[in-house]
GROMACS .gro file of C-alpha atoms in nm:
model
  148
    1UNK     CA    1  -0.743   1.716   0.759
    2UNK     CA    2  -0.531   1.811   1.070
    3UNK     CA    3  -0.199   1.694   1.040
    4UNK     CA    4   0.080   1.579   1.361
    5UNK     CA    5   0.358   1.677   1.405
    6UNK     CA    6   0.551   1.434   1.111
    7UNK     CA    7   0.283   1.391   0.903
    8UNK     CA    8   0.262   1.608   0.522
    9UNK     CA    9  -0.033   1.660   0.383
   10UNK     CA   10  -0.162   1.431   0.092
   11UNK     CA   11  -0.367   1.469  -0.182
   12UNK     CA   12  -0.754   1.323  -0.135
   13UNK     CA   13  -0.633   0.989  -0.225
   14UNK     CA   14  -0.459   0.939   0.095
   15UNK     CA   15  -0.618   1.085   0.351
   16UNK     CA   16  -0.819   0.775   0.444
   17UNK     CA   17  -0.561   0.582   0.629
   18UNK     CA   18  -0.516   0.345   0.894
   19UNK     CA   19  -0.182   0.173   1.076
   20UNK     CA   20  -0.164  -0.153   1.240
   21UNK     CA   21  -0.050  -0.077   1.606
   22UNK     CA   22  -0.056  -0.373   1.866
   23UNK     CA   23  -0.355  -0.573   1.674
   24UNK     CA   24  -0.524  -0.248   1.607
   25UNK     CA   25  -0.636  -0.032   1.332
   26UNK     CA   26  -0.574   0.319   1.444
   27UNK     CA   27  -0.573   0.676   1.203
   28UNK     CA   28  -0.221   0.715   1.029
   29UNK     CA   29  -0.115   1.004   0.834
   30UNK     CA   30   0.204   1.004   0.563
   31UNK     CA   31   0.542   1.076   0.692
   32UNK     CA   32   0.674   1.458   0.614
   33UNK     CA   33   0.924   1.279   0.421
   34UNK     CA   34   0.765   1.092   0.188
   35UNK     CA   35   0.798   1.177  -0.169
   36UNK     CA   36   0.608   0.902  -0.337
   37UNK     CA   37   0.370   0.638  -0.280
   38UNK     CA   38   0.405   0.274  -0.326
   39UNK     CA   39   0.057   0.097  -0.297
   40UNK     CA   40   0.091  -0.235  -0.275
   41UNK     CA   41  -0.296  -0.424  -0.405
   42UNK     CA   42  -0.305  -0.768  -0.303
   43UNK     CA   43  -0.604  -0.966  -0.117
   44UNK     CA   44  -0.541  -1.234   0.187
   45UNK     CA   45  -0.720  -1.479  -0.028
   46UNK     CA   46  -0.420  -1.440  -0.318
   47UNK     CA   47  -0.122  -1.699  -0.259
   48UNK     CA   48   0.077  -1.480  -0.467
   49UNK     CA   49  -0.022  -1.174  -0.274
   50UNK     CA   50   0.123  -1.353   0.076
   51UNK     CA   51   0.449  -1.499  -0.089
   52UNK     CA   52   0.501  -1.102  -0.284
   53UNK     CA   53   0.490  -0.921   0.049
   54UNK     CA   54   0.813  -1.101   0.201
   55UNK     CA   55   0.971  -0.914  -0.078
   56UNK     CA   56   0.803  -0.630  -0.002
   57UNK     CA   57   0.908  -0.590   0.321
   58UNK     CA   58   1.259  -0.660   0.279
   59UNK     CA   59   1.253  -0.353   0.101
   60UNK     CA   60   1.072  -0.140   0.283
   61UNK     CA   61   1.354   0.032   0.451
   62UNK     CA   62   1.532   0.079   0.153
   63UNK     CA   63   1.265   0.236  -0.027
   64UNK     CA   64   1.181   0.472   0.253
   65UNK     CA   65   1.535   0.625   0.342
   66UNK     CA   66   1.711   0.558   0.004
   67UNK     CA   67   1.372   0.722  -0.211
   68UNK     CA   68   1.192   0.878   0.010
   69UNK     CA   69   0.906   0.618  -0.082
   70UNK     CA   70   0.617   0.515   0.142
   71UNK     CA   71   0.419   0.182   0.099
   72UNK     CA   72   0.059   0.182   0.095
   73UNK     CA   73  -0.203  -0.143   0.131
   74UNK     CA   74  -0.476  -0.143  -0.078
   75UNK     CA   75  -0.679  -0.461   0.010
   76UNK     CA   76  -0.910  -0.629  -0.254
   77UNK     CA   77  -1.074  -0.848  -0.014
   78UNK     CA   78  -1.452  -0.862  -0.058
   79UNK     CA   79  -1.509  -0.739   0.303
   80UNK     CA   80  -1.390  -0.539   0.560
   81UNK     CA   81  -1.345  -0.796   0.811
   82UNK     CA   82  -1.164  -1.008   0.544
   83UNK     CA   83  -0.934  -0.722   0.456
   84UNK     CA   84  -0.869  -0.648   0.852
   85UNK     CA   85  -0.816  -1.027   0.935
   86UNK     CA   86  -0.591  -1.079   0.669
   87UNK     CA   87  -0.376  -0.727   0.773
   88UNK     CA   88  -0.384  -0.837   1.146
   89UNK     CA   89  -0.260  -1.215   1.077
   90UNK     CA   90   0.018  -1.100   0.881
   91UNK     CA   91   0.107  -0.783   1.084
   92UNK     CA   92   0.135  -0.562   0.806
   93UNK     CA   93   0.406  -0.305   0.906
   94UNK     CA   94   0.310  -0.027   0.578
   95UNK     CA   95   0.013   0.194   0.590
   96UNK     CA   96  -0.315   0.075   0.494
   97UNK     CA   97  -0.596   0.256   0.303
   98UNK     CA   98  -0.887   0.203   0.457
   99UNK     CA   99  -1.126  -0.054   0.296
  100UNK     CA  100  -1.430   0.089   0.263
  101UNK     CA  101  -1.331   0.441   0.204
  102UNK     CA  102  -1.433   0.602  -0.133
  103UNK     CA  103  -1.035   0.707  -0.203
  104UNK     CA  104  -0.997   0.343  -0.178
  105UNK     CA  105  -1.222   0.230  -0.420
  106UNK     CA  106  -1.038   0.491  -0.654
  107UNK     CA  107  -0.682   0.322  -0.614
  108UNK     CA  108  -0.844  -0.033  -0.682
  109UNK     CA  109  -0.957   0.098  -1.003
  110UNK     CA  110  -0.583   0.200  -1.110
  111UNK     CA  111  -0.482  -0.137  -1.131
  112UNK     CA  112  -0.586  -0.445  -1.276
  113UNK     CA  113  -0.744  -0.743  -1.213
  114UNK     CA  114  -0.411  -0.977  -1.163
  115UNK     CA  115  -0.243  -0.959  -0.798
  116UNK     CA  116  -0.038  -0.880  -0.668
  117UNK     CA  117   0.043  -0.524  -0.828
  118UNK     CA  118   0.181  -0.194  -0.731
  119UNK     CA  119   0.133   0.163  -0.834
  120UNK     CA  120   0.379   0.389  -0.804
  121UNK     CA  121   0.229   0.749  -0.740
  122UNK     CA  122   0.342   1.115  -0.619
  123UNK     CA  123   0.197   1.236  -0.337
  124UNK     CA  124  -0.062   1.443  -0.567
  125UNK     CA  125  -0.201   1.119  -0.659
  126UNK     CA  126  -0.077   1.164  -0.982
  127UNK     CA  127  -0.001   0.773  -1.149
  128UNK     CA  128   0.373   0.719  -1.190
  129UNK     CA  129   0.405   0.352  -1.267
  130UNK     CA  130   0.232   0.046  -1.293
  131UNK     CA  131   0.298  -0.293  -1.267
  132UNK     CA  132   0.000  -0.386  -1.494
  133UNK     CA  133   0.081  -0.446  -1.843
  134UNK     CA  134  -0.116  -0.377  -2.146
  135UNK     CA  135  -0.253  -0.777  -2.180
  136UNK     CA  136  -0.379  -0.725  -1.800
  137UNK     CA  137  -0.111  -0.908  -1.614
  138UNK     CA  138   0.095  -0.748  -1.348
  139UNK     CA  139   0.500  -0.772  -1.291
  140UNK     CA  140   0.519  -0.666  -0.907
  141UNK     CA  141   0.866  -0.806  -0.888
  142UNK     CA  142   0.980  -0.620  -1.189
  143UNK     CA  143   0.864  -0.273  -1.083
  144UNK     CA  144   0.992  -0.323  -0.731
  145UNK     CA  145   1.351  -0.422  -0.876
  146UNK     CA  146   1.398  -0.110  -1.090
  147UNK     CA  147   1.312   0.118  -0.776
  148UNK     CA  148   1.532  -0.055  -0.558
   0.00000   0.00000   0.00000
């Protein structure tokens, strides 16, 4: 992969990644600054998924400049259209892995079954943190608390 001026290379994991720009879906790459990955799983269909991100997003800017911490979508809707409706409607501002990508399917199967949840990863890929506990449910709030 070619990166632009601003972008930092990735491990495989992230290389398959989009941006929403004016209603579109256009190639992204990660920000030479970034340090670690936040990926965010959640699915438009998931009321808990839609109320979690307006936390997410106010702390967005804090977890980029103070941590050096990028966020990542990773949609679990069943189709592509689904998972592109659902990014458009609520102008997601993070990057987005792109749904039918086999990296993607990777990520999903980090986490588990309850959403929201985030993973918390370096840019090797390599699993940091989890917001899945052992008994399967996930504390998105929690983790996003202790790393802002």
């Amino acid at each position: 992969m070619l990166a632009s001026a601003g972008a930092r290379a990735a491990g495989p994991l992230f290389t398959a990644l989009e941006r929403l720009d004016r209603g579109r879906l256009i190639p992204a790459t990660l920000h030479e600054s970034t340090r670690r990955i936040l990926i965010y799983c959640g699915a438009g269909w998931c009321g808990p998924c839609r109320a979690f991100q307006v936390r997410l997003r106010a702390a967005q800017e804090q977890l980029q400049k103070e941590s050096a911490i990028e966020i990542m979508y990773v949609g679990h809707d069943s189709t592509v259209q689904a998972h592109r409706d659902y990014v458009i409607r609520e102008r997601m501002p993070w990057l987005l892995a792109r749904h039918d990508a086999p990296a993607t399917r990777q990520l999903r199967a980090l986490g588990g079954k309850a959403l929201p949840g985030l993973l918390l990863m370096d840019m090797s890929g390599q699993l940091l943190r989890t917001s899945w506990t052992a008994d399967g449910a996930s504390a998105p709030a929690r983790l996003l608390n202790e790393l802002i």
